[in-house]
Amino acid sequence: MDYKYIEQLLERYWKAETSIEEEDILRAFFSQQDIPAALKQYQPLFTCQQEDADIKLGDDFDERILALTEDTEVKPVKARTISLQQQLRPLFKAAAVIAIIFSVGGALQHPWDASWNDPRIDYANSYIQQIDTADTIVPMQAENITDAPADSSKAVNETLHKE
């Protein structure tokens, strides 16, 4: 037997495109005893409605449900007003975290030793630059440099003249 029509009705049923008459056809089909194995899995879906139709609620059902709901006290819910500052607080926190991350990242880019702030390094770099640009080498004197400390001039001259 060809069950294409039933399969088409099932496809339309899953898409919620069937009419009430077509759903009755499906219920009648699945209430039979002889159903193909491929469609057997859908039988409980259509037969449970017939089985559940026999269940009737008692006459006092409405009264019992209303009695249950009347016993509970309904507490009024107060609406809270949230200020603009409270609404933006998470945004402020996120901005603070980002600022901290960038600050720490900027601090980590500098070397940790004290040599990057040492005026002797600046003196040596300027001496090397003068050597690179000049045709003749003229030794620089530490006394001519104003930002180099006076006591470091000997150490710089000794370091430069070792080469």
Short mmCIF file of N, CA, C and O in Angstrom, two decimals, residues 26 31 54:
data_model
loop_
_atom_site.label_atom_id
_atom_site.label_comp_id
_atom_site.label_asym_id
_atom_site.label_seq_id
_atom_site.Cartn_x
_atom_site.Cartn_y
_atom_site.Cartn_z
N LEU A 26 -5.36 12.05 9.91
CA LEU A 26 -4.15 11.49 10.54
C LEU A 26 -4.50 10.71 11.81
O LEU A 26 -3.96 9.62 12.06
N SER A 31 -4.95 5.44 14.43
CA SER A 31 -5.72 4.64 15.38
C SER A 31 -5.89 3.20 14.89
O SER A 31 -6.36 2.34 15.63
N ASP A 54 -10.86 10.97 27.41
CA ASP A 54 -11.70 10.32 28.41
C ASP A 54 -11.53 10.93 29.79
O ASP A 54 -12.38 10.73 30.66
#
